[in-house]
Tab-separated table of C-alpha atoms and ligand atoms in Angstrom:
chain	number	residue	atom	x	y	z
A	1	MET	CA	-21.869	3.710	-4.337
A	2	ASP	CA	-21.769	2.151	-7.787
A	3	GLU	CA	-24.518	1.198	-10.109
A	4	ILE	CA	-24.420	-1.652	-12.575
A	5	VAL	CA	-25.132	-0.607	-16.154
A	6	ARG	CA	-24.872	-1.895	-19.664
A	7	TYR	CA	-22.810	-0.114	-22.288
A	8	THR	CA	-23.399	-1.292	-25.897
A	9	TYR	CA	-21.016	-0.862	-28.779
A	10	ARG	CA	-21.098	-1.736	-32.467
A	11	LEU	CA	-18.743	-4.501	-33.522
A	12	ARG	CA	-17.096	-4.793	-36.907
A	13	PRO	CA	-16.206	-8.482	-37.251
A	14	GLY	CA	-14.426	-9.753	-40.345
A	15	VAL	CA	-15.575	-12.635	-42.460
A	16	GLN	CA	-13.687	-15.204	-40.449
A	17	ALA	CA	-14.862	-13.864	-37.085
A	18	THR	CA	-18.483	-13.724	-38.333
A	19	ARG	CA	-18.317	-17.319	-39.363
A	20	THR	CA	-16.835	-18.382	-36.011
A	21	LEU	CA	-19.440	-16.435	-34.097
A	22	GLU	CA	-22.229	-17.930	-36.111
A	23	ALA	CA	-20.916	-21.464	-35.565
A	24	GLU	CA	-20.675	-20.664	-31.858
A	25	TRP	CA	-24.273	-19.536	-31.846
A	26	HIS	CA	-25.502	-22.792	-33.494
A	27	ARG	CA	-23.738	-24.829	-30.793
A	28	CYS	CA	-25.406	-22.673	-28.082
A	29	ARG	CA	-28.700	-22.912	-29.922
A	30	PHE	CA	-28.458	-26.664	-30.028
A	31	LEU	CA	-27.999	-26.770	-26.234
A	32	TRP	CA	-30.883	-24.437	-25.645
A	33	ASN	CA	-33.127	-26.588	-27.743
A	34	GLU	CA	-31.917	-29.697	-25.940
A	35	ALA	CA	-33.023	-28.050	-22.703
A	36	VAL	CA	-36.424	-27.167	-24.195
A	37	HIS	CA	-36.942	-30.738	-25.283
A	38	GLN	CA	-36.035	-31.988	-21.747
A	39	GLN	CA	-38.603	-29.597	-20.276
A	40	ARG	CA	-41.243	-30.700	-22.774
A	41	SER	CA	-40.667	-34.335	-21.996
A	42	GLY	CA	-41.724	-33.745	-18.481
A	43	SER	CA	-38.667	-32.933	-16.383
A	44	ARG	CA	-37.959	-29.428	-15.110
A	45	PRO	CA	-34.335	-28.843	-15.930
A	46	THR	CA	-32.491	-26.734	-13.343
A	47	PHE	CA	-29.174	-25.086	-14.059
A	48	VAL	CA	-27.317	-27.665	-11.964
A	49	ARG	CA	-28.865	-30.482	-13.966
A	50	LEU	CA	-28.222	-28.732	-17.251
A	51	SER	CA	-24.575	-28.142	-16.343
A	52	LYS	CA	-24.135	-31.868	-15.741
A	53	MET	CA	-25.761	-32.557	-19.051
A	54	LEU	CA	-23.350	-30.091	-20.724
A	55	THR	CA	-20.304	-31.816	-19.229
A	56	GLU	CA	-21.613	-35.151	-20.333
A	57	ILE	CA	-22.559	-34.090	-23.860
A	58	ARG	CA	-19.283	-32.241	-24.360
A	59	SER	CA	-17.253	-35.321	-23.385
A	60	ARG	CA	-18.754	-37.331	-26.253
A	61	THR	CA	-19.418	-34.633	-28.905
A	62	PRO	CA	-16.237	-33.186	-30.471
A	63	TRP	CA	-18.382	-30.637	-32.353
A	64	LEU	CA	-19.520	-29.067	-29.064
A	65	ARG	CA	-16.046	-29.226	-27.595
A	66	GLU	CA	-14.849	-26.942	-30.377
A	67	GLY	CA	-17.013	-24.162	-28.961
A	68	SER	CA	-16.496	-22.106	-25.860
A	69	GLN	CA	-17.629	-23.684	-22.636
A	70	VAL	CA	-18.321	-20.293	-21.085
A	71	ALA	CA	-20.787	-19.308	-23.824
A	72	GLN	CA	-22.487	-22.688	-23.674
A	73	GLN	CA	-22.828	-22.560	-19.885
A	74	GLN	CA	-24.190	-19.065	-20.013
A	75	THR	CA	-26.788	-20.155	-22.608
A	76	LEU	CA	-28.059	-22.798	-20.213
A	77	ARG	CA	-27.964	-20.344	-17.320
A	78	THR	CA	-30.105	-17.905	-19.361
A	79	TYR	CA	-32.438	-20.771	-20.261
A	80	ALA	CA	-32.813	-21.876	-16.629
A	81	ALA	CA	-33.549	-18.296	-15.547
A	82	ALA	CA	-36.142	-17.883	-18.325
A	83	LEU	CA	-37.781	-21.161	-17.357
A	84	ASP	CA	-37.784	-20.199	-13.709
A	85	ARG	CA	-39.413	-16.927	-14.556
A	86	SER	CA	-42.063	-18.577	-16.696
A	87	PHE	CA	-43.122	-20.618	-13.663
A	88	LYS	CA	-43.072	-17.728	-11.218
A	89	VAL	CA	-44.520	-14.864	-13.249
A	90	LYS	CA	-48.032	-15.199	-14.524
A	91	GLY	CA	-48.499	-14.677	-18.242
A	92	THR	CA	-44.869	-15.494	-19.162
A	93	ARG	CA	-44.467	-18.223	-21.707
A	94	ARG	CA	-42.060	-21.163	-21.452
A	95	PRO	CA	-38.826	-20.643	-23.382
A	96	LYS	CA	-39.240	-21.790	-26.963
A	97	VAL	CA	-37.069	-23.652	-29.434
A	98	LYS	CA	-34.660	-21.357	-31.282
A	99	SER	CA	-34.904	-22.171	-34.972
A	100	ARG	CA	-31.941	-22.001	-37.279
A	101	LYS	CA	-33.735	-19.741	-39.707
A	102	THR	CA	-35.410	-17.152	-37.550
A	103	SER	CA	-33.399	-16.860	-34.324
A	104	LEU	CA	-30.681	-14.215	-34.117
A	105	PRO	CA	-27.320	-14.998	-32.555
A	106	SER	CA	-26.789	-13.890	-28.961
A	107	MET	CA	-24.025	-15.279	-26.727
A	108	GLU	CA	-22.875	-14.248	-23.300
A	109	TYR	CA	-19.357	-14.474	-21.963
A	110	THR	CA	-18.160	-13.939	-18.423
A	111	THR	CA	-14.691	-12.724	-17.551
A	112	ARG	CA	-13.357	-16.238	-18.033
A	113	GLY	CA	-14.356	-16.102	-21.646
A	114	PHE	CA	-13.383	-12.685	-22.964
A	115	THR	CA	-10.791	-9.938	-22.743
A	116	VAL	CA	-10.639	-6.383	-24.083
A	117	ARG	CA	-7.168	-5.604	-25.352
A	118	ASP	CA	-5.840	-2.982	-27.769
A	119	GLY	CA	-9.356	-1.788	-28.458
A	120	ARG	CA	-10.441	-5.225	-29.672
A	121	LEU	CA	-12.796	-7.727	-28.058
A	122	ARG	CA	-11.120	-11.115	-27.845
A	123	LEU	CA	-13.267	-14.191	-27.563
A	124	PRO	CA	-12.428	-17.961	-27.494
A	125	ASN	CA	-11.336	-19.683	-30.715
A	126	LYS	CA	-8.962	-16.819	-31.553
A	127	VAL	CA	-11.745	-14.417	-32.406
A	128	SER	CA	-10.594	-10.835	-32.261
A	129	ILE	CA	-13.093	-8.142	-33.227
A	130	PRO	CA	-12.602	-4.379	-33.557
A	131	VAL	CA	-15.021	-2.436	-31.369
A	132	VAL	CA	-16.397	0.975	-32.271
A	133	TRP	CA	-15.697	2.762	-29.001
A	134	SER	CA	-18.340	5.410	-29.246
A	135	ARG	CA	-17.749	6.244	-25.544
A	136	LYS	CA	-15.387	5.127	-22.838
A	137	LEU	CA	-16.205	2.130	-20.600
A	138	PRO	CA	-16.390	3.490	-17.018
A	139	SER	CA	-14.651	0.423	-15.542
A	140	PRO	CA	-13.479	-2.985	-16.688
A	141	PRO	CA	-16.529	-5.022	-17.731
A	142	THR	CA	-17.630	-8.151	-15.824
A	143	SER	CA	-19.493	-9.757	-18.716
A	144	VAL	CA	-20.432	-9.175	-22.316
A	145	ARG	CA	-23.293	-10.233	-24.527
A	146	VAL	CA	-22.437	-10.455	-28.224
A	147	PHE	CA	-25.440	-10.303	-30.479
A	148	LYS	CA	-26.582	-9.713	-34.103
A	149	ASP	CA	-29.658	-7.652	-34.954
A	150	SER	CA	-32.113	-8.113	-37.786
A	151	LEU	CA	-29.986	-6.008	-40.116
A	152	GLY	CA	-26.967	-8.254	-39.616
A	153	HIS	CA	-25.072	-5.743	-37.449
A	154	TRP	CA	-23.142	-7.136	-34.537
A	155	TYR	CA	-23.013	-5.531	-31.071
A	156	ALA	CA	-21.328	-6.081	-27.782
A	157	SER	CA	-23.180	-5.156	-24.650
A	158	PHE	CA	-20.838	-4.896	-21.638
A	159	VAL	CA	-21.984	-5.072	-18.057
A	160	THR	CA	-19.948	-2.664	-16.059
A	161	ARG	CA	-19.994	-0.521	-12.906
A	162	ARG	CA	-20.016	3.239	-12.716
A	163	PRO	CA	-20.229	5.632	-9.772
A	164	LEU	CA	-23.730	6.651	-8.950
A	165	SER	CA	-24.223	10.293	-9.786
A	166	PRO	CA	-26.976	11.713	-7.596
A	167	ALA	CA	-29.692	13.447	-9.609
A	168	ALA	CA	-30.620	17.017	-8.855
A	169	SER	CA	-33.567	17.163	-6.495
A	170	ALA	CA	-37.025	18.035	-7.831
A	171	THR	CA	-40.261	18.662	-6.024
A	172	GLY	CA	-43.169	18.477	-8.478
A	173	SER	CA	-45.429	15.587	-9.074
A	174	ILE	CA	-47.014	14.307	-12.265
A	175	GLY	CA	-49.559	11.769	-13.344
A	176	ILE	CA	-49.272	9.980	-16.672
A	177	ASP	CA	-51.999	8.313	-18.748
A	178	TRP	CA	-51.050	6.355	-21.891
A	179	GLY	CA	-53.086	6.670	-25.012
A	180	VAL	CA	-53.292	6.276	-28.720
A	181	ALA	CA	-53.980	9.806	-30.001
A	182	THR	CA	-51.335	11.235	-27.657
A	183	THR	CA	-48.841	8.710	-26.412
A	184	ALA	CA	-48.661	10.177	-22.902
A	185	THR	CA	-51.103	12.674	-21.504
A	186	THR	CA	-49.904	14.155	-18.242
A	187	THR	CA	-51.348	16.385	-15.581
A	188	ASN	CA	-49.148	19.182	-16.979
A	189	PRO	CA	-49.758	19.761	-20.713
A	190	ALA	CA	-46.164	20.939	-21.107
A	191	PHE	CA	-44.939	17.384	-20.559
A	192	ASP	CA	-47.314	15.563	-22.906
A	193	LEU	CA	-45.661	13.167	-25.303
A	194	ALA	CA	-47.244	13.605	-28.690
A	195	TYR	CA	-48.024	10.718	-30.940
A	196	PRO	CA	-44.758	10.398	-32.944
A	197	GLY	CA	-46.177	8.445	-35.904
A	198	HIS	CA	-42.764	7.249	-37.047
A	199	ARG	CA	-44.077	3.885	-38.101
A	200	HIS	CA	-47.163	5.449	-39.676
A	201	ARG	CA	-44.924	7.702	-41.833
A	202	CYS	CA	-42.937	4.780	-43.288
A	203	ALA	CA	-45.999	2.489	-43.547
A	204	ALA	CA	-46.215	2.842	-47.352
A	205	GLU	CA	-42.555	2.166	-47.777
A	206	LEU	CA	-42.781	-0.831	-45.512
A	207	ALA	CA	-45.726	-2.179	-47.343
A	208	ARG	CA	-43.863	-1.867	-50.629
A	209	ALA	CA	-40.885	-3.783	-49.163
A	210	GLN	CA	-43.170	-6.449	-47.793
A	211	ARG	CA	-44.926	-6.855	-51.158
A	212	LYS	CA	-41.544	-7.242	-52.765
A	213	MET	CA	-40.624	-9.921	-50.173
A	214	ALA	CA	-43.892	-11.825	-50.956
A	215	ARG	CA	-43.256	-11.635	-54.702
A	216	ARG	CA	-39.728	-12.909	-54.389
A	217	ARG	CA	-40.431	-15.659	-51.902
A	218	GLY	CA	-39.445	-18.943	-53.504
A	219	PRO	CA	-41.174	-22.315	-53.045
A	220	ARG	CA	-41.038	-23.958	-49.661
A	221	GLY	CA	-37.865	-25.840	-48.837
A	222	GLN	CA	-35.763	-23.894	-51.224
A	223	ALA	CA	-33.023	-21.521	-50.139
A	224	ALA	CA	-34.066	-17.888	-50.134
A	225	SER	CA	-33.121	-16.013	-53.339
A	226	ARG	CA	-30.739	-13.061	-53.372
A	227	GLY	CA	-33.613	-10.673	-54.252
A	228	TYR	CA	-35.645	-11.934	-51.398
A	229	ILE	CA	-32.897	-11.375	-48.905
A	230	VAL	CA	-32.439	-7.787	-50.227
A	231	ALA	CA	-36.176	-7.114	-49.826
A	232	ARG	CA	-36.192	-8.604	-46.347
A	233	ARG	CA	-33.308	-6.407	-45.323
A	234	GLU	CA	-35.088	-3.354	-46.623
A	235	ALA	CA	-38.141	-4.139	-44.526
A	236	ALA	CA	-35.982	-4.777	-41.443
A	237	ARG	CA	-34.176	-1.450	-42.028
A	238	LEU	CA	-37.460	0.477	-42.038
A	239	HIS	CA	-38.637	-1.260	-38.860
A	240	LYS	CA	-35.387	-0.539	-37.139
A	241	LYS	CA	-35.456	3.108	-38.119
A	242	ALA	CA	-38.942	3.666	-36.731
A	243	ALA	CA	-38.063	1.752	-33.557
A	244	ARG	CA	-34.955	3.876	-33.020
A	245	GLN	CA	-36.851	7.098	-33.564
A	246	ASN	CA	-39.465	5.977	-31.031
A	247	THR	CA	-36.802	5.141	-28.461
A	248	HIS	CA	-35.077	8.489	-29.009
A	249	ALA	CA	-38.305	10.458	-28.565
A	250	ALA	CA	-39.113	8.366	-25.418
A	251	ARG	CA	-35.672	9.098	-23.941
A	252	VAL	CA	-35.839	12.824	-24.437
A	253	TRP	CA	-39.286	12.937	-22.948
A	254	ALA	CA	-38.482	10.637	-19.969
A	255	ARG	CA	-35.440	12.786	-19.158
A	256	ALA	CA	-37.474	15.974	-18.989
A	257	VAL	CA	-40.194	14.379	-16.845
A	258	VAL	CA	-37.661	12.871	-14.416
A	259	ALA	CA	-35.651	16.085	-14.172
A	260	ASN	CA	-38.683	18.045	-13.057
A	261	HIS	CA	-40.731	15.785	-10.847
A	262	HIS	CA	-40.199	13.847	-7.653
A	263	THR	CA	-43.440	11.882	-7.633
A	264	ILE	CA	-44.286	10.159	-10.886
A	265	ALA	CA	-47.552	8.277	-11.032
A	266	VAL	CA	-47.745	6.042	-14.108
A	267	GLU	CA	-50.706	4.167	-15.453
A	268	ASP	CA	-49.776	0.483	-15.378
A	269	PHE	CA	-50.669	0.011	-18.996
A	270	LYS	CA	-50.695	-3.478	-20.451
A	271	PRO	CA	-49.886	-3.246	-24.163
A	272	ARG	CA	-51.637	-6.537	-24.801
A	273	PHE	CA	-54.918	-4.831	-24.177
A	274	LEU	CA	-54.646	-2.622	-27.247
A	275	ALA	CA	-52.756	-5.145	-29.335
A	276	ARG	CA	-55.876	-7.313	-29.377
A	277	SER	CA	-58.060	-4.476	-30.595
A	278	THR	CA	-58.194	-2.990	-34.060
A	279	MET	CA	-55.856	-0.235	-33.049
A	280	ALA	CA	-52.960	-2.631	-32.752
A	281	LYS	CA	-50.907	-0.961	-35.443
A	282	LYS	CA	-51.238	2.514	-34.035
A	283	ALA	CA	-50.701	1.347	-30.497
A	284	ALA	CA	-47.442	-0.328	-31.473
A	285	ASP	CA	-46.516	2.859	-33.244
A	286	ALA	CA	-47.231	5.010	-30.253
A	287	ALA	CA	-44.490	3.033	-28.601
A	288	ILE	CA	-46.071	3.231	-25.241
A	289	GLY	CA	-43.991	0.314	-24.102
A	290	ALA	CA	-40.732	2.067	-24.956
A	291	ALA	CA	-41.746	5.294	-23.228
A	292	LYS	CA	-42.929	3.488	-20.099
A	293	ARG	CA	-39.748	1.484	-19.856
A	294	GLU	CA	-37.542	4.554	-20.280
A	295	LEU	CA	-39.494	6.500	-17.664
A	296	ILE	CA	-39.438	3.733	-15.060
A	297	GLU	CA	-35.748	3.119	-15.643
A	298	ARG	CA	-34.740	6.781	-15.475
A	299	GLY	CA	-37.043	7.527	-12.608
A	300	THR	CA	-35.855	4.748	-10.348
A	301	ARG	CA	-32.204	5.527	-11.206
A	302	ALA	CA	-32.694	9.142	-10.124
A	303	ALA	CA	-34.321	7.919	-6.869
A	304	ARG	CA	-37.680	9.375	-7.752
A	305	ARG	CA	-40.857	7.981	-6.310
A	306	VAL	CA	-42.234	6.116	-9.365
A	307	VAL	CA	-45.525	4.397	-8.629
A	308	LEU	CA	-47.493	2.138	-11.059
A	309	VAL	CA	-51.203	2.699	-10.762
A	310	PRO	CA	-53.632	0.007	-11.952
A	311	PRO	CA	-55.648	1.471	-14.839
A	312	ALA	CA	-58.991	0.209	-13.578
A	313	PHE	CA	-61.614	2.969	-13.295
A	314	THR	CA	-59.200	5.772	-14.014
A	315	THR	CA	-61.267	6.920	-17.020
A	316	MET	CA	-64.529	6.622	-15.125
A	317	THR	CA	-63.554	8.613	-12.034
A	318	CYS	CA	-63.892	12.384	-11.684
A	319	ALA	CA	-60.641	14.157	-10.871
A	320	SER	CA	-62.542	16.994	-9.249
A	321	CYS	CA	-64.920	15.212	-6.848
A	322	SER	CA	-63.656	11.634	-7.217
A	323	ALA	CA	-67.145	10.330	-7.943
A	324	ARG	CA	-67.183	7.256	-10.144
A	325	ALA	CA	-69.432	7.151	-13.209
A	326	LYS	CA	-71.707	4.214	-13.574
A	327	GLN	CA	-70.817	3.532	-17.166
A	328	ARG	CA	-67.520	3.148	-18.902
A	329	LEU	CA	-66.632	5.855	-21.412
A	330	ALA	CA	-66.638	4.548	-24.958
A	331	LEU	CA	-63.178	4.716	-26.605
A	332	GLY	CA	-64.434	7.363	-29.095
A	333	GLU	CA	-65.704	9.656	-26.347
A	334	ARG	CA	-62.963	12.270	-25.824
A	335	ILE	CA	-64.597	14.489	-23.162
A	336	PHE	CA	-65.172	13.442	-19.589
A	337	ARG	CA	-68.348	14.868	-17.959
A	338	CYS	CA	-68.991	14.300	-14.319
A	339	GLU	CA	-72.650	13.652	-13.464
A	340	HIS	CA	-72.044	14.476	-9.897
A	341	CYS	CA	-70.347	17.885	-9.942
A	342	GLY	CA	-70.535	18.820	-13.604
A	343	HIS	CA	-66.735	18.912	-14.031
A	344	THR	CA	-65.686	18.497	-17.671
A	345	ALA	CA	-62.245	17.806	-18.923
A	346	ASP	CA	-60.355	16.043	-21.703
A	347	ARG	CA	-60.763	12.344	-21.071
A	348	ASP	CA	-57.074	11.518	-20.851
A	349	ARG	CA	-56.233	14.668	-18.865
A	350	ASN	CA	-58.869	13.674	-16.332
A	351	ALA	CA	-57.455	10.149	-16.137
A	352	ALA	CA	-53.905	11.514	-15.592
A	353	ARG	CA	-55.237	13.595	-12.673
A	354	VAL	CA	-57.003	10.612	-11.191
A	355	ILE	CA	-53.789	8.569	-11.456
A	356	LEU	CA	-51.801	11.253	-9.629
A	357	ALA	CA	-54.500	11.690	-6.977
A	358	THR	CA	-54.470	7.941	-6.411
A	359	VAL	CA	-50.850	8.139	-5.442
A	360	GLU	CA	-50.957	11.396	-3.548
A	361	LEU	CA	-53.889	10.415	-1.368
A	362	ASP	CA	-52.750	6.777	-0.994
A	363	ARG	CA	-56.284	5.909	-2.009
A	364	VAL	CA	-55.868	2.498	-3.562
A	365	SER	CA	-53.007	0.090	-3.806
A	366	GLY	CA	-50.438	1.610	-6.088
A	367	ASP	CA	-47.536	-0.735	-6.543
A	368	ASP	CA	-44.211	0.813	-6.026
A	369	VAL	CA	-42.097	-0.313	-8.953
A	370	ARG	CA	-39.406	-1.510	-6.721
A	371	HIS	CA	-41.632	-4.481	-5.811
A	372	CYS	CA	-41.226	-5.895	-9.286
A	373	SER	CA	-39.137	-9.033	-9.330
A	374	PRO	CA	-36.070	-8.096	-11.358
A	375	PRO	CA	-35.836	-9.753	-14.770
A	376	PRO	CA	-33.289	-12.582	-14.699
A	377	LEU	CA	-30.379	-11.419	-16.763
A	378	GLY	CA	-31.604	-8.616	-18.901
A	379	ALA	CA	-30.319	-5.094	-19.308
A	380	CYS	CA	-33.049	-3.650	-17.217
A	381	GLY	CA	-32.272	-5.935	-14.316
A	382	ALA	CA	-28.718	-4.725	-14.373
A	383	VAL	CA	-29.645	-1.101	-14.465
A	384	ARG	CA	-32.019	-1.390	-11.560
A	385	ALA	CA	-29.698	-3.179	-9.237
A	386	GLY	CA	-28.173	-0.034	-7.751
A	387	ASN	CA	-31.335	1.885	-7.015
A	388	PRO	CA	-31.271	3.893	-3.877
A	389	ALA	CA	-34.171	3.506	-1.529
A	390	THR	CA	-37.400	5.200	-2.455
A	391	SER	CA	-40.413	5.584	-0.294
A	392	VAL	CA	-42.693	2.567	-0.188
A	393	LEU	CA	-46.387	3.043	-0.556
A	394	GLY	CA	-48.858	1.166	1.602
A	395	ARG	CA	-49.944	-1.867	-0.304
A	396	ALA	CA	-53.362	-2.906	0.784
A	397	LYS	CA	-54.037	-5.285	-2.096
A	398	THR	CA	-50.811	-6.558	-3.475
A	399	SER	CA	-51.524	-7.530	-7.016
A	400	PRO	CA	-48.788	-9.318	-8.953
A	401	SER	CA	-46.683	-6.302	-9.870
A	402	THR	CA	-44.229	-8.194	-11.876
A	403	GLU	CA	-45.636	-6.828	-15.129
A	404	CYS	CA	-43.661	-3.572	-15.162
A	405	GLU	CA	-41.596	-4.618	-18.084
A	406	ARG	CA	-44.468	-5.256	-20.419
B	1	ZN	ZN1	-67.136	15.308	-10.221
């Protein structure tokens, strides 16, 4: 059996190729915005309708005809999928206009639109870009997304198949509670993920870069100065570095957890909860989102039983006698004390135990992650496609479990 995965490589486009790619992006962006305007004027554009619009617009607009039809079609397909999702999934916003200034290029090509030859990625309009082949592609790719990040680096993300390698079996089980002081507190202290503080460490540097940006910002309507662009790049570089460090730490941790446990009970944490509070900065730093995503992805890929547990009452319930306290623990209160049996434990450790118990005893509705509707075209959707069957938990109250990505 194969699994569908994404392999991402750095691209090194020359001046000419960069210019062509950017022009291509503006054409795709124009179509995306056209679709947004259609939606806002009352109609709900489906992909079929948008395709007709594309054919029609291309026939009378030479500027659009210069671009790749594949990239343009894929843009509209992505738009239609995003719109569809915004209707189906609660809490998802409608796709927004992509502005010339702030949006970053991202184009998708299917096999009709690209080839890989002599180590180079060849795209329409005679674009040929050297690829940094940091590892080998396991099989010929079926599509590629070419994109630029905030630092101006270009990447190609290939969708490809690779044989499924069965993970070594494991027997243990673990419960995971997300937090601010410690990113992940688990039932086994050896598997805790400490608060990394990468963003905190570079906060001063980042503030300096942002002050510089503010100082160098010109009047409205004027093109950004050279100095401003340099300062903006510096800030973006710091952000990126912290984000990469967070992702790396999350990966190392998730790999260890998945390798040693079969049942993984995860608190279904909604980052928006903390983002609204005063701890927003630290919460973002803790990179809970990154850790959760990595864990779910690796766990499901290794055919582990990954279960998302709703966080309600986990901090109020005793792990020892499962009595529920009458009052919610204040966020500053670090120790849990049971009024019923006198059990005391670290607040987060207790919550992790409750989360695991919830799954092991099938007490309340834990939503198996496999019930999440797959995201339309994203990387995680591709990765999850080949999951082998995992056990399905009884779902008494099926809450919308489509939130697993956020
Ligand atoms: Zn108790």
